[in-house]
Amino acid sequence: MRRGLRLSLASIVIAAGGQAAAQEEFAGLPRITGHGSLWGGFGSVANNSGGQDLCIGPDCSNTFDSDTPFLFGGDLQIGGRWTPRFSTQLDLLGRIGEDWSTDPLLEPEKRDGFAGGTVGLHLSLRDYRSFLVGPFGALTVGSLIGAPDTPLSGMAGVEAMRILDRTTLYLQAGYFDALDYDSYNSIIFGDLWFVRGVARHFPDPDTRLQIEAMYGEGRDQIEFDDGTGGDRFQLASWGVEIARRIRDTRVSLFAAYDGLYMFDPYETIDDVTPEDSDTLFQHTMRLGIRLHFGARTLAEENAAGANLDLPEFTQPLALYKLFDEYSEDF
């Protein structure tokens, strides 16, 4: 009996010591950590045949002629560690593109770019160097410049992270929808359920390799006078990023590739066949710079700092307008 009690007490002491050691490892970090990024890039938009003309509308009567668009963006992510188990993170993101289109549905000067932004919040319970779990939420907006107004949209979901020795696995699942689509006479991107997975690997503390993928299914948020509308659509995105922190500085450089696929069948708008569906592929290359504060290495930031992010919906919100030839504004 006494031996069992001694073993139990020893186990508690060892576990407490391990937790204390894990906390001691980050004892020198401030409660507030994070990073800010600026980047630039270019991309292309095309249909599934690989050409530069995107079929728009059930009869393919219009095409989207994609130039090579230039994109610019940035983000600010601030994390706070308030107790040994509880942390928060604030995300601010924005991006803008130009020379996206000379689409005949609008005058060229009204379809030459897009803009969008997101603000989000994460609440997390975590065991540093082990796991993280909690809810997240965000507000986002994105639209082609000059296109019909796009309502404010929101997302909410749950996320979990498993931190291993040099590899981190990150999973998110949630819901995205327009908040005021009833006041817009336009096909709105929304009613979307999504799941996103991210894997990060650190060959050394100042080098990070990341791959990610997301899949979602949504529904057009509009109903016409004849009762049609509300088509299902599909979305998939993927990406790769490599980041390297410059030794003995607060600066890291990164290069990234992002891909996007959207499919809109138009099945209930005009009772058309699947052959008249719209499919869109978008590819983007980005180069950027980050300024870090708080954490001493990229691996340390991943374990105990601002290590969360959000799904990218500003470009899908904007590009989905290319499927919308039914708005009275066109």
mmCIF file of C-alpha atoms in Angstrom:
data_model
loop_
_atom_site.group_PDB
_atom_site.id
_atom_site.type_symbol
_atom_site.label_atom_id
_atom_site.label_comp_id
_atom_site.label_asym_id
_atom_site.label_seq_id
_atom_site.Cartn_x
_atom_site.Cartn_y
_atom_site.Cartn_z
ATOM 1 C CA MET A 1 0.000 0.000 0.000
ATOM 2 C CA ARG A 2 2.735 2.416 1.037
ATOM 3 C CA ARG A 3 4.835 1.415 -1.962
ATOM 4 C CA GLY A 4 1.903 2.146 -4.302
ATOM 5 C CA LEU A 5 1.385 5.516 -2.654
ATOM 6 C CA ARG A 6 5.075 6.375 -3.033
ATOM 7 C CA LEU A 7 4.974 5.422 -6.722
ATOM 8 C CA SER A 8 1.890 7.604 -7.266
ATOM 9 C CA LEU A 9 3.508 10.577 -5.553
ATOM 10 C CA ALA A 10 6.684 10.050 -7.579
ATOM 11 C CA SER A 11 4.667 10.037 -10.815
ATOM 12 C CA ILE A 12 2.965 13.293 -9.854
ATOM 13 C CA VAL A 13 6.297 14.897 -9.013
ATOM 14 C CA ILE A 14 7.845 13.766 -12.323
ATOM 15 C CA ALA A 15 4.857 15.018 -14.330
ATOM 16 C CA ALA A 16 4.869 18.331 -12.484
ATOM 17 C CA GLY A 17 8.604 18.616 -13.022
ATOM 18 C CA GLY A 18 8.201 17.962 -16.743
ATOM 19 C CA GLN A 19 5.487 20.611 -17.021
ATOM 20 C CA ALA A 20 7.601 23.038 -14.999
ATOM 21 C CA ALA A 21 10.561 22.362 -17.298
ATOM 22 C CA ALA A 22 8.397 22.997 -20.366
ATOM 23 C CA GLN A 23 7.176 26.286 -18.872
ATOM 24 C CA GLU A 24 10.726 27.229 -17.818
ATOM 25 C CA GLU A 25 11.867 26.831 -21.416
ATOM 26 C CA PHE A 26 9.625 29.751 -22.407
ATOM 27 C CA ALA A 27 10.002 31.717 -19.183
ATOM 28 C CA GLY A 28 12.113 34.347 -20.933
ATOM 29 C CA LEU A 29 9.445 35.078 -23.547
ATOM 30 C CA PRO A 30 7.173 38.089 -23.109
ATOM 31 C CA ARG A 31 3.462 37.456 -22.808
ATOM 32 C CA ILE A 32 2.902 39.159 -26.170
ATOM 33 C CA THR A 33 4.518 37.699 -29.300
ATOM 34 C CA GLY A 34 3.772 37.904 -32.987
ATOM 35 C CA HIS A 35 4.850 38.975 -36.446
ATOM 36 C CA GLY A 36 3.915 41.268 -39.295
ATOM 37 C CA SER A 37 4.344 40.443 -42.985
ATOM 38 C CA LEU A 38 4.481 42.250 -46.310
ATOM 39 C CA TRP A 39 4.555 40.409 -49.633
ATOM 40 C CA GLY A 40 4.157 40.800 -53.368
ATOM 41 C CA GLY A 41 3.447 38.330 -56.111
ATOM 42 C CA PHE A 42 1.785 37.473 -59.393
ATOM 43 C CA GLY A 43 -0.644 34.857 -60.629
ATOM 44 C CA SER A 44 -2.992 33.658 -63.318
ATOM 45 C CA VAL A 45 -6.618 32.630 -63.638
ATOM 46 C CA ALA A 46 -7.740 30.054 -66.203
ATOM 47 C CA ASN A 47 -10.335 27.412 -66.963
ATOM 48 C CA ASN A 48 -9.759 23.671 -66.631
ATOM 49 C CA SER A 49 -8.390 23.419 -70.179
ATOM 50 C CA GLY A 50 -5.428 25.544 -69.148
ATOM 51 C CA GLY A 51 -6.292 28.461 -71.410
ATOM 52 C CA GLN A 52 -6.772 32.080 -70.456
ATOM 53 C CA ASP A 53 -10.496 32.266 -71.268
ATOM 54 C CA LEU A 54 -12.976 31.355 -68.555
ATOM 55 C CA CYS A 55 -16.472 30.401 -69.723
ATOM 56 C CA ILE A 56 -19.044 32.562 -67.933
ATOM 57 C CA GLY A 57 -22.745 31.810 -67.844
ATOM 58 C CA PRO A 58 -24.738 28.715 -68.828
ATOM 59 C CA ASP A 59 -24.405 29.409 -72.567
ATOM 60 C CA CYS A 60 -20.696 30.400 -72.358
ATOM 61 C CA SER A 61 -21.600 33.630 -74.135
ATOM 62 C CA ASN A 62 -18.960 35.606 -72.250
ATOM 63 C CA THR A 63 -15.356 34.898 -71.406
ATOM 64 C CA PHE A 64 -12.964 36.095 -68.753
ATOM 65 C CA ASP A 65 -9.680 37.168 -70.322
ATOM 66 C CA SER A 66 -7.076 36.982 -67.572
ATOM 67 C CA ASP A 67 -3.983 39.108 -67.691
ATOM 68 C CA THR A 68 -1.155 38.201 -65.344
ATOM 69 C CA PRO A 69 -2.326 39.862 -62.138
ATOM 70 C CA PHE A 70 -0.014 41.454 -59.632
ATOM 71 C CA LEU A 71 -0.871 41.006 -55.970
ATOM 72 C CA PHE A 72 0.219 42.722 -52.784
ATOM 73 C CA GLY A 73 -0.692 41.965 -49.205
ATOM 74 C CA GLY A 74 0.241 41.871 -45.580
ATOM 75 C CA ASP A 75 -0.800 40.584 -42.202
ATOM 76 C CA LEU A 76 -0.322 41.192 -38.497
ATOM 77 C CA GLN A 77 -0.678 38.335 -36.003
ATOM 78 C CA ILE A 78 -0.421 39.040 -32.270
ATOM 79 C CA GLY A 79 -0.538 36.281 -29.654
ATOM 80 C CA GLY A 80 -0.978 36.658 -25.905
ATOM 81 C CA ARG A 81 -0.125 34.020 -23.255
ATOM 82 C CA TRP A 82 -2.281 34.907 -20.238
ATOM 83 C CA THR A 83 -1.979 31.742 -18.121
ATOM 84 C CA PRO A 84 0.088 28.546 -18.438
ATOM 85 C CA ARG A 85 -2.890 27.038 -20.312
ATOM 86 C CA PHE A 86 -4.799 29.901 -21.973
ATOM 87 C CA SER A 87 -3.784 32.111 -24.885
ATOM 88 C CA THR A 88 -5.392 34.351 -27.498
ATOM 89 C CA GLN A 89 -4.374 35.526 -30.956
ATOM 90 C CA LEU A 90 -5.557 38.431 -33.107
ATOM 91 C CA ASP A 91 -5.205 38.251 -36.909
ATOM 92 C CA LEU A 92 -5.384 41.182 -39.340
ATOM 93 C CA LEU A 93 -4.950 40.365 -43.049
ATOM 94 C CA GLY A 94 -5.341 42.270 -46.290
ATOM 95 C CA ARG A 95 -4.586 41.837 -49.985
ATOM 96 C CA ILE A 96 -5.136 43.664 -53.251
ATOM 97 C CA GLY A 97 -4.685 42.686 -56.912
ATOM 98 C CA GLU A 98 -4.697 44.558 -60.190
ATOM 99 C CA ASP A 99 -5.044 43.771 -63.924
ATOM 100 C CA TRP A 100 -7.346 40.864 -63.171
ATOM 101 C CA SER A 101 -9.714 41.168 -66.096
ATOM 102 C CA THR A 102 -11.028 42.830 -69.234
ATOM 103 C CA ASP A 103 -14.336 41.025 -68.920
ATOM 104 C CA PRO A 104 -17.017 42.274 -71.347
ATOM 105 C CA LEU A 105 -19.770 42.020 -68.732
ATOM 106 C CA LEU A 106 -18.472 45.257 -67.244
ATOM 107 C CA GLU A 107 -16.389 48.032 -68.702
ATOM 108 C CA PRO A 108 -12.680 47.111 -68.435
ATOM 109 C CA GLU A 109 -11.950 49.895 -65.959
ATOM 110 C CA LYS A 110 -14.487 48.375 -63.566
ATOM 111 C CA ARG A 111 -12.958 44.907 -63.608
ATOM 112 C CA ASP A 112 -9.254 45.610 -63.265
ATOM 113 C CA GLY A 113 -8.610 44.439 -59.722
ATOM 114 C CA PHE A 114 -9.825 43.130 -56.414
ATOM 115 C CA ALA A 115 -9.384 43.957 -52.738
ATOM 116 C CA GLY A 116 -10.177 42.208 -49.498
ATOM 117 C CA GLY A 117 -9.395 41.933 -45.825
ATOM 118 C CA THR A 118 -9.989 39.797 -42.734
ATOM 119 C CA VAL A 119 -9.947 40.312 -38.961
ATOM 120 C CA GLY A 120 -10.013 37.226 -36.736
ATOM 121 C CA LEU A 121 -9.657 36.015 -33.148
ATOM 122 C CA HIS A 122 -8.475 32.675 -31.710
ATOM 123 C CA LEU A 123 -9.056 31.443 -28.134
ATOM 124 C CA SER A 124 -6.869 28.505 -27.149
ATOM 125 C CA LEU A 125 -6.210 26.003 -24.404
ATOM 126 C CA ARG A 126 -2.696 24.674 -24.846
ATOM 127 C CA ASP A 127 0.117 22.636 -23.441
ATOM 128 C CA TYR A 128 3.287 24.162 -24.881
ATOM 129 C CA ARG A 129 5.377 21.696 -26.857
ATOM 130 C CA SER A 130 2.394 19.329 -26.983
ATOM 131 C CA PHE A 131 -1.053 20.447 -28.169
ATOM 132 C CA LEU A 132 -3.486 23.317 -28.684
ATOM 133 C CA VAL A 133 -7.278 23.341 -29.080
ATOM 134 C CA GLY A 134 -9.954 26.031 -29.214
ATOM 135 C CA PRO A 135 -12.470 28.055 -31.257
ATOM 136 C CA PHE A 136 -11.811 30.803 -33.798
ATOM 137 C CA GLY A 137 -13.910 33.403 -35.599
ATOM 138 C CA ALA A 138 -13.388 36.105 -38.219
ATOM 139 C CA LEU A 139 -15.044 38.765 -40.353
ATOM 140 C CA THR A 140 -13.957 39.100 -43.978
ATOM 141 C CA VAL A 141 -14.788 40.983 -47.175
ATOM 142 C CA GLY A 142 -13.477 40.676 -50.730
ATOM 143 C CA SER A 143 -14.710 41.844 -54.124
ATOM 144 C CA LEU A 144 -13.690 42.718 -57.654
ATOM 145 C CA ILE A 145 -13.187 46.468 -57.889
ATOM 146 C CA GLY A 146 -16.224 47.981 -59.612
ATOM 147 C CA ALA A 147 -18.323 44.827 -59.332
ATOM 148 C CA PRO A 148 -21.633 44.808 -57.428
ATOM 149 C CA ASP A 149 -21.257 45.226 -53.694
ATOM 150 C CA THR A 150 -20.240 42.220 -51.639
ATOM 151 C CA PRO A 151 -21.674 41.872 -48.136
ATOM 152 C CA LEU A 152 -19.604 41.414 -45.021
ATOM 153 C CA SER A 153 -19.028 37.715 -44.373
ATOM 154 C CA GLY A 154 -18.076 35.747 -41.290
ATOM 155 C CA MET A 155 -16.529 32.431 -40.375
ATOM 156 C CA ALA A 156 -16.454 30.400 -37.167
ATOM 157 C CA GLY A 157 -14.929 27.056 -36.329
ATOM 158 C CA VAL A 158 -12.717 24.938 -34.130
ATOM 159 C CA GLU A 159 -9.031 24.128 -34.465
ATOM 160 C CA ALA A 160 -6.503 21.738 -32.975
ATOM 161 C CA MET A 161 -2.726 21.519 -33.164
ATOM 162 C CA ARG A 162 -0.364 18.690 -32.291
ATOM 163 C CA ILE A 163 3.220 19.791 -31.736
ATOM 164 C CA LEU A 164 5.809 17.040 -32.140
ATOM 165 C CA ASP A 165 9.602 17.247 -32.065
ATOM 166 C CA ARG A 166 10.187 18.985 -35.403
ATOM 167 C CA THR A 167 6.780 18.608 -37.031
ATOM 168 C CA THR A 168 3.451 20.279 -36.258
ATOM 169 C CA LEU A 169 0.034 19.125 -37.488
ATOM 170 C CA TYR A 170 -2.765 21.710 -37.560
ATOM 171 C CA LEU A 171 -6.446 21.061 -38.370
ATOM 172 C CA GLN A 172 -9.383 23.491 -38.718
ATOM 173 C CA ALA A 173 -13.066 22.898 -39.471
ATOM 174 C CA GLY A 174 -15.736 25.561 -39.705
ATOM 175 C CA TYR A 175 -18.531 27.437 -41.448
ATOM 176 C CA PHE A 176 -18.360 30.557 -43.672
ATOM 177 C CA ASP A 177 -21.345 32.649 -44.776
ATOM 178 C CA ALA A 178 -22.476 36.112 -45.879
ATOM 179 C CA LEU A 179 -24.023 38.113 -43.030
ATOM 180 C CA ASP A 180 -26.439 40.280 -45.052
ATOM 181 C CA TYR A 181 -26.991 38.678 -48.458
ATOM 182 C CA ASP A 182 -30.760 39.370 -48.489
ATOM 183 C CA SER A 183 -30.119 43.024 -49.380
ATOM 184 C CA TYR A 184 -27.959 42.196 -52.428
ATOM 185 C CA ASN A 185 -29.369 41.294 -55.843
ATOM 186 C CA SER A 186 -26.349 39.196 -56.666
ATOM 187 C CA ILE A 187 -25.124 35.617 -56.398
ATOM 188 C CA ILE A 188 -23.240 35.534 -53.113
ATOM 189 C CA PHE A 189 -20.473 33.157 -52.066
ATOM 190 C CA GLY A 190 -21.597 31.583 -48.770
ATOM 191 C CA ASP A 191 -23.213 28.778 -46.763
ATOM 192 C CA LEU A 192 -19.830 27.053 -46.920
ATOM 193 C CA TRP A 193 -18.638 24.218 -44.687
ATOM 194 C CA PHE A 194 -14.879 23.702 -44.858
ATOM 195 C CA VAL A 195 -12.001 21.663 -43.459
ATOM 196 C CA ARG A 196 -8.336 22.705 -43.626
ATOM 197 C CA GLY A 197 -5.151 20.856 -42.778
ATOM 198 C CA VAL A 198 -1.635 22.246 -42.316
ATOM 199 C CA ALA A 199 1.690 20.474 -41.757
ATOM 200 C CA ARG A 200 4.846 22.329 -40.682
ATOM 201 C CA HIS A 201 8.352 20.957 -40.427
ATOM 202 C CA PHE A 202 11.439 22.599 -38.934
ATOM 203 C CA PRO A 203 14.739 21.189 -40.277
ATOM 204 C CA ASP A 204 16.366 23.639 -37.855
ATOM 205 C CA PRO A 205 14.907 26.230 -35.438
ATOM 206 C CA ASP A 206 15.096 29.054 -37.996
ATOM 207 C CA THR A 207 13.739 27.240 -41.079
ATOM 208 C CA ARG A 208 10.062 26.368 -41.584
ATOM 209 C CA LEU A 209 8.520 24.292 -44.363
ATOM 210 C CA GLN A 210 4.707 24.350 -44.602
ATOM 211 C CA ILE A 211 2.131 22.624 -46.780
ATOM 212 C CA GLU A 212 -1.637 23.048 -46.524
ATOM 213 C CA ALA A 213 -4.887 22.046 -48.202
ATOM 214 C CA MET A 214 -8.535 23.056 -47.769
ATOM 215 C CA TYR A 215 -11.830 21.741 -49.147
ATOM 216 C CA GLY A 216 -15.299 23.230 -48.834
ATOM 217 C CA GLU A 217 -18.832 23.035 -50.219
ATOM 218 C CA GLY A 218 -21.160 26.021 -50.276
ATOM 219 C CA ARG A 219 -24.378 27.358 -51.795
ATOM 220 C CA ASP A 220 -25.214 30.497 -53.799
ATOM 221 C CA GLN A 221 -27.021 32.876 -51.470
ATOM 222 C CA ILE A 222 -29.773 34.120 -53.781
ATOM 223 C CA GLU A 223 -33.312 33.140 -54.716
ATOM 224 C CA PHE A 224 -34.907 34.419 -57.905
ATOM 225 C CA ASP A 225 -38.576 35.209 -58.402
ATOM 226 C CA ASP A 226 -39.219 31.809 -59.984
ATOM 227 C CA GLY A 227 -37.810 30.028 -56.920
ATOM 228 C CA THR A 228 -34.534 28.983 -58.526
ATOM 229 C CA GLY A 229 -31.116 29.704 -57.129
ATOM 230 C CA GLY A 230 -29.135 28.343 -54.243
ATOM 231 C CA ASP A 231 -26.772 26.180 -56.326
ATOM 232 C CA ARG A 232 -24.158 24.084 -54.592
ATOM 233 C CA PHE A 233 -20.552 24.902 -55.435
ATOM 234 C CA GLN A 234 -17.197 23.401 -54.514
ATOM 235 C CA LEU A 235 -13.926 24.976 -53.476
ATOM 236 C CA ALA A 236 -10.448 23.584 -52.931
ATOM 237 C CA SER A 237 -7.180 25.351 -52.164
ATOM 238 C CA TRP A 238 -3.622 24.269 -51.483
ATOM 239 C CA GLY A 239 -0.293 25.884 -50.763
ATOM 240 C CA VAL A 240 3.402 25.486 -50.036
ATOM 241 C CA GLU A 241 5.654 27.920 -48.162
ATOM 242 C CA ILE A 242 9.294 27.996 -47.099
ATOM 243 C CA ALA A 243 10.486 30.568 -44.543
ATOM 244 C CA ARG A 244 13.989 31.288 -43.284
ATOM 245 C CA ARG A 245 14.832 33.598 -40.415
ATOM 246 C CA ILE A 246 17.999 35.637 -40.809
ATOM 247 C CA ARG A 247 20.276 34.681 -37.942
ATOM 248 C CA ASP A 248 20.616 37.187 -35.073
ATOM 249 C CA THR A 249 17.817 39.351 -36.487
ATOM 250 C CA ARG A 250 14.055 39.666 -36.090
ATOM 251 C CA VAL A 251 13.529 39.259 -39.841
ATOM 252 C CA SER A 252 12.553 36.230 -41.912
ATOM 253 C CA LEU A 253 12.087 35.861 -45.673
ATOM 254 C CA PHE A 254 9.549 33.555 -47.295
ATOM 255 C CA ALA A 255 8.422 32.242 -50.669
ATOM 256 C CA ALA A 256 5.003 30.694 -51.263
ATOM 257 C CA TYR A 257 2.802 29.124 -53.922
ATOM 258 C CA ASP A 258 -1.020 29.148 -53.554
ATOM 259 C CA GLY A 259 -3.568 27.299 -55.692
ATOM 260 C CA LEU A 260 -7.348 27.701 -55.867
ATOM 261 C CA TYR A 261 -10.091 25.679 -57.601
ATOM 262 C CA MET A 262 -13.797 26.608 -57.775
ATOM 263 C CA PHE A 263 -16.615 24.762 -59.519
ATOM 264 C CA ASP A 264 -20.122 26.198 -59.974
ATOM 265 C CA PRO A 265 -22.580 23.902 -61.782
ATOM 266 C CA TYR A 266 -25.353 26.458 -62.468
ATOM 267 C CA GLU A 267 -27.726 23.508 -62.248
ATOM 268 C CA THR A 268 -30.801 25.314 -60.891
ATOM 269 C CA ILE A 269 -30.414 28.747 -62.450
ATOM 270 C CA ASP A 270 -31.437 27.836 -65.987
ATOM 271 C CA ASP A 271 -31.965 24.078 -65.827
ATOM 272 C CA VAL A 272 -28.803 23.562 -67.842
ATOM 273 C CA THR A 273 -26.579 20.548 -68.196
ATOM 274 C CA PRO A 274 -23.303 20.045 -66.310
ATOM 275 C CA GLU A 275 -21.420 20.762 -69.542
ATOM 276 C CA ASP A 276 -22.396 24.412 -69.085
ATOM 277 C CA SER A 277 -20.781 24.604 -65.672
ATOM 278 C CA ASP A 278 -18.039 27.051 -64.727
ATOM 279 C CA THR A 279 -14.666 25.900 -63.481
ATOM 280 C CA LEU A 280 -11.906 28.224 -62.320
ATOM 281 C CA PHE A 281 -8.252 27.629 -61.470
ATOM 282 C CA GLN A 282 -6.069 30.318 -59.924
ATOM 283 C CA HIS A 283 -2.323 30.084 -59.200
ATOM 284 C CA THR A 284 -0.268 32.612 -57.247
ATOM 285 C CA MET A 285 3.424 32.985 -56.429
ATOM 286 C CA ARG A 286 4.426 35.234 -53.517
ATOM 287 C CA LEU A 287 7.669 36.560 -52.026
ATOM 288 C CA GLY A 288 7.687 38.357 -48.697
ATOM 289 C CA ILE A 289 9.360 39.527 -45.521
ATOM 290 C CA ARG A 290 8.289 39.113 -41.872
ATOM 291 C CA LEU A 291 9.259 41.060 -38.797
ATOM 292 C CA HIS A 292 9.014 38.974 -35.599
ATOM 293 C CA PHE A 293 8.766 40.123 -32.014
ATOM 294 C CA GLY A 294 8.903 38.081 -28.842
ATOM 295 C CA ALA A 295 9.970 34.613 -29.963
ATOM 296 C CA ARG A 296 13.663 33.971 -30.537
ATOM 297 C CA THR A 297 13.321 31.404 -33.365
ATOM 298 C CA LEU A 298 10.652 30.248 -35.809
ATOM 299 C CA ALA A 299 10.357 26.939 -33.943
ATOM 300 C CA GLU A 300 9.880 28.748 -30.637
ATOM 301 C CA GLU A 301 7.190 30.971 -32.151
ATOM 302 C CA ASN A 302 5.440 27.842 -33.433
ATOM 303 C CA ALA A 303 5.485 26.235 -29.988
ATOM 304 C CA ALA A 304 4.717 29.158 -27.700
ATOM 305 C CA GLY A 305 3.917 32.242 -29.756
ATOM 306 C CA ALA A 306 1.528 33.458 -32.459
ATOM 307 C CA ASN A 307 1.362 30.130 -34.311
ATOM 308 C CA LEU A 308 -2.204 30.175 -35.711
ATOM 309 C CA ASP A 309 -3.681 31.510 -38.951
ATOM 310 C CA LEU A 310 -6.949 31.625 -40.904
ATOM 311 C CA PRO A 311 -8.281 30.177 -44.168
ATOM 312 C CA GLU A 312 -7.935 32.557 -47.115
ATOM 313 C CA PHE A 313 -11.379 33.560 -48.443
ATOM 314 C CA THR A 314 -10.856 37.090 -49.785
ATOM 315 C CA GLN A 315 -9.795 35.944 -53.269
ATOM 316 C CA PRO A 316 -12.551 33.294 -53.596
ATOM 317 C CA LEU A 317 -15.073 35.980 -52.589
ATOM 318 C CA ALA A 318 -13.794 38.270 -55.327
ATOM 319 C CA LEU A 319 -13.316 35.694 -58.072
ATOM 320 C CA TYR A 320 -16.735 34.160 -57.456
ATOM 321 C CA LYS A 321 -18.165 37.384 -58.876
ATOM 322 C CA LEU A 322 -16.959 36.175 -62.273
ATOM 323 C CA PHE A 323 -19.735 33.571 -62.162
ATOM 324 C CA ASP A 324 -22.376 36.237 -61.502
ATOM 325 C CA GLU A 325 -23.911 37.375 -64.818
ATOM 326 C CA TYR A 326 -27.376 37.474 -63.270
ATOM 327 C CA SER A 327 -27.006 40.604 -61.192
ATOM 328 C CA GLU A 328 -28.992 43.609 -62.379
ATOM 329 C CA ASP A 329 -25.811 45.637 -62.000
ATOM 330 C CA PHE A 330 -24.236 43.896 -64.989
#
